[in-house]
Coordinates of C-alpha atoms (C1' of nucleotides) in Angstrom, one line a residue:
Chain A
X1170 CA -1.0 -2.0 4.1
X1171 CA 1.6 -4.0 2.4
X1172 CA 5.1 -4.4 2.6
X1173 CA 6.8 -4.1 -0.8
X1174 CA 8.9 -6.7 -2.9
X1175 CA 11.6 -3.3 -2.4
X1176 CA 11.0 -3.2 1.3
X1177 CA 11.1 -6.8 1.6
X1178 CA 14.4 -7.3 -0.4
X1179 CA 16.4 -4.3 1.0
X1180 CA 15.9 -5.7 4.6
X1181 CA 16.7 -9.4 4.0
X1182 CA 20.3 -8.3 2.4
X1183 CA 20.9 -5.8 5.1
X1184 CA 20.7 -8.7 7.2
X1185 CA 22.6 -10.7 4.9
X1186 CA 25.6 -7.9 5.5
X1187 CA 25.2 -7.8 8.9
X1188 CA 25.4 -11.5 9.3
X1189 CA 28.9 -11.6 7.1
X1190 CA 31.0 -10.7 10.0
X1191 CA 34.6 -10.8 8.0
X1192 CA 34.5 -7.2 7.0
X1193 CA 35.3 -7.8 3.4
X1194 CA 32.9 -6.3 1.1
X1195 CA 29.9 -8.5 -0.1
X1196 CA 29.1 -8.3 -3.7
X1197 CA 25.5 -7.7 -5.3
X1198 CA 25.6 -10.9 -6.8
X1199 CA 26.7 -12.4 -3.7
X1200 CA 23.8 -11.0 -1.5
X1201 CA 21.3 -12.0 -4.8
X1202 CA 22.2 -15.5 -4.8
X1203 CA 21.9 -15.7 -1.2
X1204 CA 18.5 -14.7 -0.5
X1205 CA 17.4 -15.7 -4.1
X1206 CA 16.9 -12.1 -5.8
X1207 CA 16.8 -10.8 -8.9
X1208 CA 20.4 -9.7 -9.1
X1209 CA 20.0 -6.3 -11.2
X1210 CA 17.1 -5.1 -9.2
X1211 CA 19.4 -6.0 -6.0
X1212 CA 21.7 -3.8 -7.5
X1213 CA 18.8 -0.7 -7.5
X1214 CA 18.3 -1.2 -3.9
X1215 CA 21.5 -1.3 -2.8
X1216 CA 21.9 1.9 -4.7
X1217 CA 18.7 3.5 -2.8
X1218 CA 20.4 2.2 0.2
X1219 CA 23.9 3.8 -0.1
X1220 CA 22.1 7.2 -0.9
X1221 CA 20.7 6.7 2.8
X1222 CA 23.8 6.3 4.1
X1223 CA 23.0 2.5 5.3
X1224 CA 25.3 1.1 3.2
X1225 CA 28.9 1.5 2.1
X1226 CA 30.1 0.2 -1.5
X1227 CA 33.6 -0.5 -3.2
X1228 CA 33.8 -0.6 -6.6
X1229 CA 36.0 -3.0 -8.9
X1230 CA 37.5 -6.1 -7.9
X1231 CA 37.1 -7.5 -4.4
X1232 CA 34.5 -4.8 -4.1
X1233 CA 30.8 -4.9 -2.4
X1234 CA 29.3 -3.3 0.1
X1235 CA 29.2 -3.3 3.5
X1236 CA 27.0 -1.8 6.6
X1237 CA 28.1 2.0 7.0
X1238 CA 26.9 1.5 10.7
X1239 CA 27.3 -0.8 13.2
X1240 CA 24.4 -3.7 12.6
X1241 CA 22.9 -2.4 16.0
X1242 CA 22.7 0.6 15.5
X1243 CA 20.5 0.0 11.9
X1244 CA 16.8 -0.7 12.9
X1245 CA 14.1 -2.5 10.3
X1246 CA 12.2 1.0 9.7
X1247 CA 15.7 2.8 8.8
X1248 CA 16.0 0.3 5.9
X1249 CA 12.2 0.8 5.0
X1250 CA 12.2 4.3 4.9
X1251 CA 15.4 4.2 2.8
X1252 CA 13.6 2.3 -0.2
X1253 CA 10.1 3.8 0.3
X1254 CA 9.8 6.5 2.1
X1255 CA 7.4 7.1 4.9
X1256 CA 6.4 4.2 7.0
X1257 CA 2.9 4.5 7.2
X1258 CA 0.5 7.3 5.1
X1259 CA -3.0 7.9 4.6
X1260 CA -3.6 9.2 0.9
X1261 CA 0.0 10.0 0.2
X1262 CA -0.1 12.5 2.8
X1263 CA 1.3 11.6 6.5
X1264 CA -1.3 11.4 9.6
X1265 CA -0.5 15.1 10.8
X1266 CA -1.2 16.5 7.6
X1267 CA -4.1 15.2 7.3
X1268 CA -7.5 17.2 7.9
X1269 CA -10.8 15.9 9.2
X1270 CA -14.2 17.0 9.8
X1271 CA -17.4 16.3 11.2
X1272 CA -18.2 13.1 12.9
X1273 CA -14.6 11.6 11.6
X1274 CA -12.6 13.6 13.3
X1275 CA -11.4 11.3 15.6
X1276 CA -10.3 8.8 13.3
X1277 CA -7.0 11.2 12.8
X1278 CA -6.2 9.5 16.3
X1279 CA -6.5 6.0 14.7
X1280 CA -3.8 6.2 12.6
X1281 CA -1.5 8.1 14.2
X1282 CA -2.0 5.4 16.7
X1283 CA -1.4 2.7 14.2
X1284 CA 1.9 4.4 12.7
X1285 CA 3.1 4.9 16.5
X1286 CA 2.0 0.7 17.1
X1287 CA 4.3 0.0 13.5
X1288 CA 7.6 2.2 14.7
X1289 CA 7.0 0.2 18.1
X1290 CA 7.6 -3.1 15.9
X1291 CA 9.8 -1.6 13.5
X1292 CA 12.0 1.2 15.2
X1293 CA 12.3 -2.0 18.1
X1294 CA 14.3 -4.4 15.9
X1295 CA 17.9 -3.9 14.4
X1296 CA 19.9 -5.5 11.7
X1297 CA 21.7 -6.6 14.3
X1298 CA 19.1 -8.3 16.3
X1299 CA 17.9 -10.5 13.0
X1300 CA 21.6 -11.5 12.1
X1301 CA 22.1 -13.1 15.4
X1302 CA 18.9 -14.9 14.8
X1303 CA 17.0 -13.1 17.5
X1304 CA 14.4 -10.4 18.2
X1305 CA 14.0 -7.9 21.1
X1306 CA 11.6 -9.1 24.0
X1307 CA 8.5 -6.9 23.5
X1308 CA 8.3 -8.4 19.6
X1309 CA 9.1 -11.9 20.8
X1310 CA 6.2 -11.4 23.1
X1311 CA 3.4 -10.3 20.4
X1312 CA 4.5 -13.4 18.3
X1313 CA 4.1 -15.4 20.9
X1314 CA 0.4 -15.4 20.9
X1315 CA -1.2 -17.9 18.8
X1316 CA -3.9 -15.6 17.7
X1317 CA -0.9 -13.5 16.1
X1318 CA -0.3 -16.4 13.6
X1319 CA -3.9 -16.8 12.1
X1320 CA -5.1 -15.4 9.0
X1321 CA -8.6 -13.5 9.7
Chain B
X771 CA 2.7 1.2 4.1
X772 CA 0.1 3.4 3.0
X773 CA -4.1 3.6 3.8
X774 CA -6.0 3.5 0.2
X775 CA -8.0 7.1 -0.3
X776 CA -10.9 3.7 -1.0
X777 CA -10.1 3.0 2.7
X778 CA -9.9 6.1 4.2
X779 CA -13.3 7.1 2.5
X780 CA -14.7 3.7 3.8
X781 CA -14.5 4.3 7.2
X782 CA -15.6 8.3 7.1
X783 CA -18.3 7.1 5.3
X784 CA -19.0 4.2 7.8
X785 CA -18.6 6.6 10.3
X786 CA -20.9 9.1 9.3
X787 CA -23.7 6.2 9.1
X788 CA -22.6 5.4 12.5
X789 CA -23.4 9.4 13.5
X790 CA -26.5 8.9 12.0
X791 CA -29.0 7.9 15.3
X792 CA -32.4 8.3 13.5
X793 CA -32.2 5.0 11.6
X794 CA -33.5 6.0 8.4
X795 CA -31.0 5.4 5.0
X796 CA -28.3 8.0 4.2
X797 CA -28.0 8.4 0.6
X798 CA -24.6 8.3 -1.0
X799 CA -25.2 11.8 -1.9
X800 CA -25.1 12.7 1.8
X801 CA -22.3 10.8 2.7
X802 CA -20.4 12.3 0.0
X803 CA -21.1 16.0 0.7
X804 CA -21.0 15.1 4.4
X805 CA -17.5 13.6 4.2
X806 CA -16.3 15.9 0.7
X807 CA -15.7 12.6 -1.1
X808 CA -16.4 11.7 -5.1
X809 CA -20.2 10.6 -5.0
X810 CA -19.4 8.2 -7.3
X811 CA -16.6 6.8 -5.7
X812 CA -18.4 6.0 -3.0
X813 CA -21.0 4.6 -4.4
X814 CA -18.8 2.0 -5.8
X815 CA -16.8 1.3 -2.4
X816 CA -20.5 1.2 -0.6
X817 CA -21.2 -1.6 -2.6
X818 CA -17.9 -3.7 -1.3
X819 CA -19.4 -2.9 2.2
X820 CA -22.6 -4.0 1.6
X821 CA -21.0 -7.3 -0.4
X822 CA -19.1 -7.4 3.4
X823 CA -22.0 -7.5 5.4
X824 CA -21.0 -3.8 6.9
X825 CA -24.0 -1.8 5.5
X826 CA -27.3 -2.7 4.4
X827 CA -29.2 -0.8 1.4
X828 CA -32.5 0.3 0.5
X829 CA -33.6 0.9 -2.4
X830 CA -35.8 3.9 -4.0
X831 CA -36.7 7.4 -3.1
X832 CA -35.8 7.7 0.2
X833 CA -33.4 4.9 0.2
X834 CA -30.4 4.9 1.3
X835 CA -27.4 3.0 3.5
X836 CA -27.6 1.9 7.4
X837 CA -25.3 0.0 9.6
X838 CA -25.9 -3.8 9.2
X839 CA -24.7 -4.1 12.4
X840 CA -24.3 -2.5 16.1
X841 CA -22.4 0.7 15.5
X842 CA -19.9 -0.9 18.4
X843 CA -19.9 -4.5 16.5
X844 CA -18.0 -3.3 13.3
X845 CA -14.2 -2.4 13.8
X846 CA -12.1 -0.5 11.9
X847 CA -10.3 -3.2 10.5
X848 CA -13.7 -4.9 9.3
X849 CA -14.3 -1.6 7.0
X850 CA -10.7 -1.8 5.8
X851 CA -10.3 -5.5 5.3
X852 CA -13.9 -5.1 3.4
X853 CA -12.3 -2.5 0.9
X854 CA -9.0 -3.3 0.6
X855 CA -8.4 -7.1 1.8
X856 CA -5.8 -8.3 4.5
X857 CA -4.6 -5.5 6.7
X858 CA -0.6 -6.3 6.0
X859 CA 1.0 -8.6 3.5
X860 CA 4.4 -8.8 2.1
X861 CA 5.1 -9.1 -1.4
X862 CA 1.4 -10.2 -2.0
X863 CA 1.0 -13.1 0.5
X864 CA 0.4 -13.3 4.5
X865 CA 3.2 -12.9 7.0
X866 CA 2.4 -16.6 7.3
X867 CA 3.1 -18.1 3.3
X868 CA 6.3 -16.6 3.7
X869 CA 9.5 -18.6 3.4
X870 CA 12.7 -17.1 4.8
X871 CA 16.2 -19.2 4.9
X872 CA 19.8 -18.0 5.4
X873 CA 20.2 -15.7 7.9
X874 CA 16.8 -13.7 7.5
X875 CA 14.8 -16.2 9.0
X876 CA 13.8 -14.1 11.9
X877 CA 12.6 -11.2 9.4
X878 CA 9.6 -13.3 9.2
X879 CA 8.9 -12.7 13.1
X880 CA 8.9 -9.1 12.4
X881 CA 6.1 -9.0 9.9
X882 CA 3.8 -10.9 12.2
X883 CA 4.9 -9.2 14.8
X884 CA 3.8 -5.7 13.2
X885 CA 0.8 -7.2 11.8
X886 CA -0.4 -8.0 15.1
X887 CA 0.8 -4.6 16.4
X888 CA -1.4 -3.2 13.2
X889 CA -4.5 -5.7 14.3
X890 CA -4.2 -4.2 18.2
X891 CA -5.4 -1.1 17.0
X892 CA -7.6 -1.4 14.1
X893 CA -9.6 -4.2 15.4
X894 CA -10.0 -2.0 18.7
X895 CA -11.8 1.1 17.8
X896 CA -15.0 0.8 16.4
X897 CA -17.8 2.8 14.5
X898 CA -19.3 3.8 17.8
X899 CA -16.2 4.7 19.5
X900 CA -15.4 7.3 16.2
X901 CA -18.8 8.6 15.9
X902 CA -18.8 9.4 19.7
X903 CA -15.5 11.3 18.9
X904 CA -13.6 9.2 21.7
X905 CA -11.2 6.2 21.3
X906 CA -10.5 3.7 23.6
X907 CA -7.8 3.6 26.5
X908 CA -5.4 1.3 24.9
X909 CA -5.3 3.8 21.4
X910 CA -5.5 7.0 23.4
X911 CA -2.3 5.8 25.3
X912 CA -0.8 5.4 22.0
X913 CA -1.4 8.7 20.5
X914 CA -0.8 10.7 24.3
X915 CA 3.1 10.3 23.2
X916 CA 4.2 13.4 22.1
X917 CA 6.9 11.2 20.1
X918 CA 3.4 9.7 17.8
X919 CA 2.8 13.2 16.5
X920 CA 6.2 13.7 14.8
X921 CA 7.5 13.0 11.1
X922 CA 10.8 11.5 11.4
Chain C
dT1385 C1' 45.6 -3.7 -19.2
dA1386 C1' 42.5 -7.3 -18.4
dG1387 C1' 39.0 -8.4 -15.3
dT1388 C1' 35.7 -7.4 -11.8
dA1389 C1' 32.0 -5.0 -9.9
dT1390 C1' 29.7 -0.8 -8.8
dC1391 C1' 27.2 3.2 -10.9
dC1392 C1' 23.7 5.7 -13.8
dG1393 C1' 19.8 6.6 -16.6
dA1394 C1' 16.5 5.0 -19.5
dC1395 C1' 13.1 1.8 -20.4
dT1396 C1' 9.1 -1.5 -20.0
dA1397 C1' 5.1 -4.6 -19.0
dA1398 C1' 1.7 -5.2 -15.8
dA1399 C1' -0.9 -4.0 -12.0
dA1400 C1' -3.1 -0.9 -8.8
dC1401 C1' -5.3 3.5 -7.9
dG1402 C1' -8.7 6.9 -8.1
dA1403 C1' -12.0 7.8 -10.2
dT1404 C1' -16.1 8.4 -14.2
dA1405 C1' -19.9 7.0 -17.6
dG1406 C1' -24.0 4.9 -19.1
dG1407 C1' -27.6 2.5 -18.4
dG1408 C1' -30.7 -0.8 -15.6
dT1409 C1' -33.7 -1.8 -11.5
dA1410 C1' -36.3 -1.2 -7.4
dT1411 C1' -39.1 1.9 -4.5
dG1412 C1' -41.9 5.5 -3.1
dT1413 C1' -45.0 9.7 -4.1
dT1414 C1' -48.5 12.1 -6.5
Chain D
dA609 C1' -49.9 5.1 -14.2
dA610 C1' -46.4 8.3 -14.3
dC611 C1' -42.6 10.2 -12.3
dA612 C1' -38.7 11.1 -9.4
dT613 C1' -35.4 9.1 -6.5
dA614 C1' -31.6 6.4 -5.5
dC615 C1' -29.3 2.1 -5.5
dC616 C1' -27.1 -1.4 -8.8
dC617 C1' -23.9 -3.2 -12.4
dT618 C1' -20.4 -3.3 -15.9
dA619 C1' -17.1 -1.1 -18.4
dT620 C1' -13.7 2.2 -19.2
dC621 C1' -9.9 5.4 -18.5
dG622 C1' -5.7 8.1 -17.4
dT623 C1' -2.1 8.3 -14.2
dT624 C1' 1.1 6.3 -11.0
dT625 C1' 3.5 2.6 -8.9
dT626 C1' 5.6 -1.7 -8.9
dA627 C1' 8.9 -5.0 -10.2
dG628 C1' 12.2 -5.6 -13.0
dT629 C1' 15.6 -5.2 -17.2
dC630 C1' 19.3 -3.3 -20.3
dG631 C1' 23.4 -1.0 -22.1
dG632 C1' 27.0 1.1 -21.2
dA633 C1' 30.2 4.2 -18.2
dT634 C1' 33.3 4.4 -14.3
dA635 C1' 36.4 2.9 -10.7
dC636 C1' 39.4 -0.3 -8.6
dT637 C1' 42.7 -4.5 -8.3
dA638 C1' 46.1 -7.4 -9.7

DNA sequence: TAGTATCCGACTAAAACGATAGGGTATGTT
DNA sequence: AACATACCCTATCGTTTTAGTCGGATACTA
């Protein structure tokens, strides 16, 4: 269960957009510099992320790209899904697709359970939320345990 | 955010030894017809479970794999972190090596928060519950939702 | 028309994934 | 003792994914 370099990258400068509140496009190399990443890969993601219709761009000079939605109105998981697809799969097939039998069968229940627990986290917190420095209550309150800090 | 076909197979197999009441070793052979996996395969990711503690292995004609522990003493999240390692990272380190600045500090909340939203449900059910083809109350709320079952 | 900045497709090195192969070793049965 | 069973170990292998890079085309501004 990891979060991609892709994934990672394509939410911190969504944030980054959401957090420039002058309206003016942003450049690529702008958005790089700021959270320190590779500029021309930036430039991939931001494409993936225009196709989904999170982003706006203007080309030639002055140009960038902005938020194509209001920042609270863009969750983490839209952004996710935009670069990589599905939030959670088992086997490059999706929990309902998947088909179990014998004394397993149950364990179809575990991770739809576990993709509905990661779109309660995901789905919860918007660009938004993350530009004002801030997350929603219910995520505030599973950080807030210790035990959620330590690595196992 | 995907499940590795290595995890996946780790717990149906685990599960299946779990089934098993009568104590006596279940070959790899009869986990992997039981649970239509690659016998070889398994064979391989039986051995990361027996490096783990999980299983215990005998040997011989007759020989075979048992639980090295309580069927209700080994989580899911033991079989997966056995197979696969931590249960979320981003960009190859814990939520916790991270290092955010500028204004995606708070992105680093979110991972840990959905990490411990991942950990609520994998380290919850256990062998027994699976192999007794019920979950408990916490997961079974989770999956209830209509909302769980649907690909968005 | 010069400069800026996005857009597009191809490309690449390295790692991960999903296995498979060949032989060695311990254990039980006859 | 011989034999069959079944785990054990290392190595290999083809495909896909990941994380980037490159060269140039296109659009927009001043």
């Amino acid at each position: 269960m990891r979060i991609s370099a892709k994934a990672d990258y394509a939410v911190r400068a969504s944030v980054e957009l959401a957090a420039a509140t002058d309206s003016s496009p942003v450049s690529a190399e702008a958005l790089a510099s700021a959270q320190d990443v590779p500029h021309r890969f930036l430039e991939a993601i931001l494409r993936d992320l225009r196709r989904e219709g999170i982003v706006a761009s203007r080309r030639g000079a002055g140009g960038g790209y902005v938020l194509a939605r209001a920042a609270d109105a863009v969750t983490v998981a839209d952004v996710v899904r935009a670069v990589d697809g599905p939030l959670v799969y088992v086997r490059d097939q999706r929990p309902s697709d998947l088909d179990y039998s014998g004394s397993a069968a149950s364990l179809l229940h575990v991770w739809v359970a576990l993709r509905a627990n990661v779109r309660a986290v995901l789905e919860q917190v918007t660009l938004a939320d993350l530009a004002g420095g801030s997350v929603p209550d219910e995520v505030r309150a599973l950080v807030s345990d210790d035990e959620a800090w330590e690595n196992p």
